Amino acid sequence: MKDDQYFLKRAVEVGNRVAKPYNFGAVVVKDGKIIAEGVNRVRVTHNPTLHAEISAMMEACEKFETHNLNDCTLYASHEPCLMCVNCAAWTHIERIVYASPARESTDFVYHSEDLPIEEFAAKLPRPLKVELIRLK
């Protein structure tokens, strides 16, 4: 059976399609199956919103012709930013799992040290669970 480790490894593989330091990857999973994948496309498109997580959610929404991703989990290679967490909440993603904290893996940190991303996500009008699971 595919577990969090499997999907996190896939998010890392997807991210590695892009050169460092922008090798962010994400996958959206529903019912144990990957329904969408995304890489960071900010530099390619000159669009600051096209983070890997956003790209994966956009693909999933287009595939299912809805903006609601109920019963889905978003797996990310790196800690998501505030924009991506907010977008996940708006799409009704139930859970975000990430493999690498921003402070340990990159210089890309987009939230306050006083409010970890997990606490931020729990305080949203549409709260969702965000958790770090390190790759084995």
PDB file of C-alpha atoms in Angstrom:
ATOM      1  CA  MET A   1       0.000   0.000   0.000  1.00  0.00           C
ATOM      2  CA  LYS A   2       1.256   3.490  -0.856  1.00  0.00           C
ATOM      3  CA  ASP A   3       1.897   5.663   2.176  1.00  0.00           C
ATOM      4  CA  ASP A   4       3.062   9.184   3.031  1.00  0.00           C
ATOM      5  CA  GLN A   5       6.693   8.236   2.365  1.00  0.00           C
ATOM      6  CA  TYR A   6       5.831   7.029  -1.136  1.00  0.00           C
ATOM      7  CA  PHE A   7       3.975  10.214  -2.067  1.00  0.00           C
ATOM      8  CA  LEU A   8       6.611  12.489  -0.531  1.00  0.00           C
ATOM      9  CA  LYS A   9       9.322  10.708  -2.525  1.00  0.00           C
ATOM     10  CA  ARG A  10       7.251  11.248  -5.652  1.00  0.00           C
ATOM     11  CA  ALA A  11       6.921  14.968  -4.861  1.00  0.00           C
ATOM     12  CA  VAL A  12      10.721  15.172  -4.553  1.00  0.00           C
ATOM     13  CA  GLU A  13      11.171  13.301  -7.856  1.00  0.00           C
ATOM     14  CA  VAL A  14       8.748  15.660  -9.574  1.00  0.00           C
ATOM     15  CA  GLY A  15      10.555  18.670  -8.138  1.00  0.00           C
ATOM     16  CA  ASN A  16      13.887  17.417  -9.371  1.00  0.00           C
ATOM     17  CA  ARG A  17      12.683  17.985 -12.930  1.00  0.00           C
ATOM     18  CA  VAL A  18      13.641  21.607 -12.224  1.00  0.00           C
ATOM     19  CA  ALA A  19      17.178  22.786 -11.444  1.00  0.00           C
ATOM     20  CA  LYS A  20      18.171  23.730  -7.896  1.00  0.00           C
ATOM     21  CA  PRO A  21      17.454  25.877  -5.989  1.00  0.00           C
ATOM     22  CA  TYR A  22      13.952  25.982  -7.492  1.00  0.00           C
ATOM     23  CA  ASN A  23      13.391  22.205  -7.490  1.00  0.00           C
ATOM     24  CA  PHE A  24      10.084  22.272  -5.677  1.00  0.00           C
ATOM     25  CA  GLY A  25       7.587  19.517  -6.459  1.00  0.00           C
ATOM     26  CA  ALA A  26       4.094  18.606  -5.340  1.00  0.00           C
ATOM     27  CA  VAL A  27       1.480  15.920  -5.916  1.00  0.00           C
ATOM     28  CA  VAL A  28      -2.226  15.820  -5.147  1.00  0.00           C
ATOM     29  CA  VAL A  29      -3.504  12.449  -3.958  1.00  0.00           C
ATOM     30  CA  LYS A  30      -7.052  11.165  -3.693  1.00  0.00           C
ATOM     31  CA  ASP A  31      -8.048   7.663  -2.627  1.00  0.00           C
ATOM     32  CA  GLY A  32      -4.424   6.534  -2.635  1.00  0.00           C
ATOM     33  CA  LYS A  33      -3.801   7.664  -6.218  1.00  0.00           C
ATOM     34  CA  ILE A  34      -1.838  10.597  -7.603  1.00  0.00           C
ATOM     35  CA  ILE A  35      -4.275  12.740  -9.544  1.00  0.00           C
ATOM     36  CA  ALA A  36      -1.970  15.679 -10.324  1.00  0.00           C
ATOM     37  CA  GLU A  37       1.671  16.735 -10.158  1.00  0.00           C
ATOM     38  CA  GLY A  38       3.281  20.151 -10.239  1.00  0.00           C
ATOM     39  CA  VAL A  39       6.685  21.776 -10.378  1.00  0.00           C
ATOM     40  CA  ASN A  40       7.758  25.308  -9.645  1.00  0.00           C
ATOM     41  CA  ARG A  41       7.054  27.309 -12.808  1.00  0.00           C
ATOM     42  CA  VAL A  42       7.651  30.813 -11.449  1.00  0.00           C
ATOM     43  CA  ARG A  43      10.839  31.478 -13.432  1.00  0.00           C
ATOM     44  CA  VAL A  44       9.610  29.852 -16.652  1.00  0.00           C
ATOM     45  CA  THR A  45       6.309  31.746 -16.750  1.00  0.00           C
ATOM     46  CA  HIS A  46       7.361  34.930 -14.903  1.00  0.00           C
ATOM     47  CA  ASN A  47       4.307  34.317 -12.742  1.00  0.00           C
ATOM     48  CA  PRO A  48       5.035  34.539  -9.005  1.00  0.00           C
ATOM     49  CA  THR A  49       1.978  32.440  -8.149  1.00  0.00           C
ATOM     50  CA  LEU A  50       2.996  29.270  -9.991  1.00  0.00           C
ATOM     51  CA  HIS A  51       4.602  27.441  -7.127  1.00  0.00           C
ATOM     52  CA  ALA A  52       4.671  23.643  -7.356  1.00  0.00           C
ATOM     53  CA  GLU A  53       1.749  23.291  -4.967  1.00  0.00           C
ATOM     54  CA  ILE A  54      -0.379  25.766  -6.923  1.00  0.00           C
ATOM     55  CA  SER A  55       0.522  24.053 -10.208  1.00  0.00           C
ATOM     56  CA  ALA A  56      -0.512  20.656  -8.823  1.00  0.00           C
ATOM     57  CA  MET A  57      -3.791  21.991  -7.420  1.00  0.00           C
ATOM     58  CA  MET A  58      -4.576  23.765 -10.709  1.00  0.00           C
ATOM     59  CA  GLU A  59      -4.021  20.532 -12.645  1.00  0.00           C
ATOM     60  CA  ALA A  60      -6.245  18.583 -10.234  1.00  0.00           C
ATOM     61  CA  CYS A  61      -9.021  21.199 -10.409  1.00  0.00           C
ATOM     62  CA  GLU A  62      -8.892  21.260 -14.204  1.00  0.00           C
ATOM     63  CA  LYS A  63      -8.948  17.464 -14.357  1.00  0.00           C
ATOM     64  CA  PHE A  64     -12.053  17.219 -12.164  1.00  0.00           C
ATOM     65  CA  GLU A  65     -13.621  20.456 -13.460  1.00  0.00           C
ATOM     66  CA  THR A  66     -14.120  21.816  -9.968  1.00  0.00           C
ATOM     67  CA  HIS A  67     -12.346  24.081  -7.535  1.00  0.00           C
ATOM     68  CA  ASN A  68     -13.085  21.694  -4.654  1.00  0.00           C
ATOM     69  CA  LEU A  69     -10.490  19.046  -3.890  1.00  0.00           C
ATOM     70  CA  ASN A  70     -12.357  17.429  -1.015  1.00  0.00           C
ATOM     71  CA  ASP A  71     -10.777  14.265   0.374  1.00  0.00           C
ATOM     72  CA  CYS A  72      -7.397  15.117  -1.194  1.00  0.00           C
ATOM     73  CA  THR A  73      -3.953  15.402   0.332  1.00  0.00           C
ATOM     74  CA  LEU A  74      -1.258  17.683  -1.028  1.00  0.00           C
ATOM     75  CA  TYR A  75       2.301  16.354  -0.736  1.00  0.00           C
ATOM     76  CA  ALA A  76       5.144  18.833  -1.164  1.00  0.00           C
ATOM     77  CA  SER A  77       8.878  18.356  -1.386  1.00  0.00           C
ATOM     78  CA  HIS A  78       9.455  21.510   0.666  1.00  0.00           C
ATOM     79  CA  GLU A  79       7.545  23.465   3.276  1.00  0.00           C
ATOM     80  CA  PRO A  80       4.742  25.378   1.538  1.00  0.00           C
ATOM     81  CA  CYS A  81       4.437  29.152   1.672  1.00  0.00           C
ATOM     82  CA  LEU A  82       1.472  31.068   3.052  1.00  0.00           C
ATOM     83  CA  MET A  83      -0.037  31.544  -0.421  1.00  0.00           C
ATOM     84  CA  CYS A  84       0.014  27.812  -1.132  1.00  0.00           C
ATOM     85  CA  VAL A  85      -1.493  26.937   2.248  1.00  0.00           C
ATOM     86  CA  ASN A  86      -4.266  29.501   1.716  1.00  0.00           C
ATOM     87  CA  CYS A  87      -4.975  28.131  -1.749  1.00  0.00           C
ATOM     88  CA  ALA A  88      -5.124  24.591  -0.365  1.00  0.00           C
ATOM     89  CA  ALA A  89      -7.651  25.746   2.217  1.00  0.00           C
ATOM     90  CA  TRP A  90      -9.795  27.379  -0.477  1.00  0.00           C
ATOM     91  CA  THR A  91      -9.768  24.193  -2.538  1.00  0.00           C
ATOM     92  CA  HIS A  92     -10.788  22.189   0.548  1.00  0.00           C
ATOM     93  CA  ILE A  93      -7.593  20.116   0.593  1.00  0.00           C
ATOM     94  CA  GLU A  94      -7.806  18.219   3.858  1.00  0.00           C
ATOM     95  CA  ARG A  95      -4.129  17.792   4.609  1.00  0.00           C
ATOM     96  CA  ILE A  96      -0.723  19.036   3.476  1.00  0.00           C
ATOM     97  CA  VAL A  97       2.351  16.904   4.093  1.00  0.00           C
ATOM     98  CA  TYR A  98       5.839  18.208   3.364  1.00  0.00           C
ATOM     99  CA  ALA A  99       9.259  16.577   3.466  1.00  0.00           C
ATOM    100  CA  SER A 100      11.676  19.396   4.178  1.00  0.00           C
ATOM    101  CA  PRO A 101      11.410  22.508   6.375  1.00  0.00           C
ATOM    102  CA  ALA A 102      12.205  25.744   4.548  1.00  0.00           C
ATOM    103  CA  ARG A 103      14.802  26.850   7.073  1.00  0.00           C
ATOM    104  CA  GLU A 104      16.793  23.641   6.655  1.00  0.00           C
ATOM    105  CA  SER A 105      16.624  23.191   2.907  1.00  0.00           C
ATOM    106  CA  THR A 106      16.517  26.607   1.223  1.00  0.00           C
ATOM    107  CA  ASP A 107      16.606  30.319   1.782  1.00  0.00           C
ATOM    108  CA  PHE A 108      12.928  30.495   0.825  1.00  0.00           C
ATOM    109  CA  VAL A 109      11.054  31.194   4.065  1.00  0.00           C
ATOM    110  CA  TYR A 110       7.798  33.087   3.713  1.00  0.00           C
ATOM    111  CA  HIS A 111       6.309  33.157   7.166  1.00  0.00           C
ATOM    112  CA  SER A 112       7.155  34.357  10.630  1.00  0.00           C
ATOM    113  CA  GLU A 113       9.210  32.291  13.028  1.00  0.00           C
ATOM    114  CA  ASP A 114       6.613  33.265  15.632  1.00  0.00           C
ATOM    115  CA  LEU A 115       3.862  31.474  13.734  1.00  0.00           C
ATOM    116  CA  PRO A 116       4.861  28.126  12.227  1.00  0.00           C
ATOM    117  CA  ILE A 117       3.031  27.137   9.056  1.00  0.00           C
ATOM    118  CA  GLU A 118       1.197  24.368  10.931  1.00  0.00           C
ATOM    119  CA  GLU A 119      -0.287  26.892  13.375  1.00  0.00           C
ATOM    120  CA  PHE A 120      -1.106  29.334  10.590  1.00  0.00           C
ATOM    121  CA  ALA A 121      -3.035  26.633   8.702  1.00  0.00           C
ATOM    122  CA  ALA A 122      -4.969  25.648  11.821  1.00  0.00           C
ATOM    123  CA  LYS A 123      -6.160  29.266  12.295  1.00  0.00           C
ATOM    124  CA  LEU A 124      -7.532  29.789   8.786  1.00  0.00           C
ATOM    125  CA  PRO A 125     -11.293  30.210   8.241  1.00  0.00           C
ATOM    126  CA  ARG A 126     -11.068  26.816   6.498  1.00  0.00           C
ATOM    127  CA  PRO A 127      -8.458  25.163   8.709  1.00  0.00           C
ATOM    128  CA  LEU A 128      -6.408  22.271   7.439  1.00  0.00           C
ATOM    129  CA  LYS A 129      -3.782  19.993   8.852  1.00  0.00           C
ATOM    130  CA  VAL A 130      -0.184  20.633   7.803  1.00  0.00           C
ATOM    131  CA  GLU A 131       2.550  18.277   8.902  1.00  0.00           C
ATOM    132  CA  LEU A 132       6.218  17.632   8.377  1.00  0.00           C
ATOM    133  CA  ILE A 133       7.131  14.025   7.677  1.00  0.00           C
ATOM    134  CA  ARG A 134      10.799  13.563   6.990  1.00  0.00           C
ATOM    135  CA  LEU A 135      11.861  11.158   4.264  1.00  0.00           C
ATOM    136  CA  LYS A 136      13.446   7.948   5.448  1.00  0.00           C
TER     137      LYS A 136
END
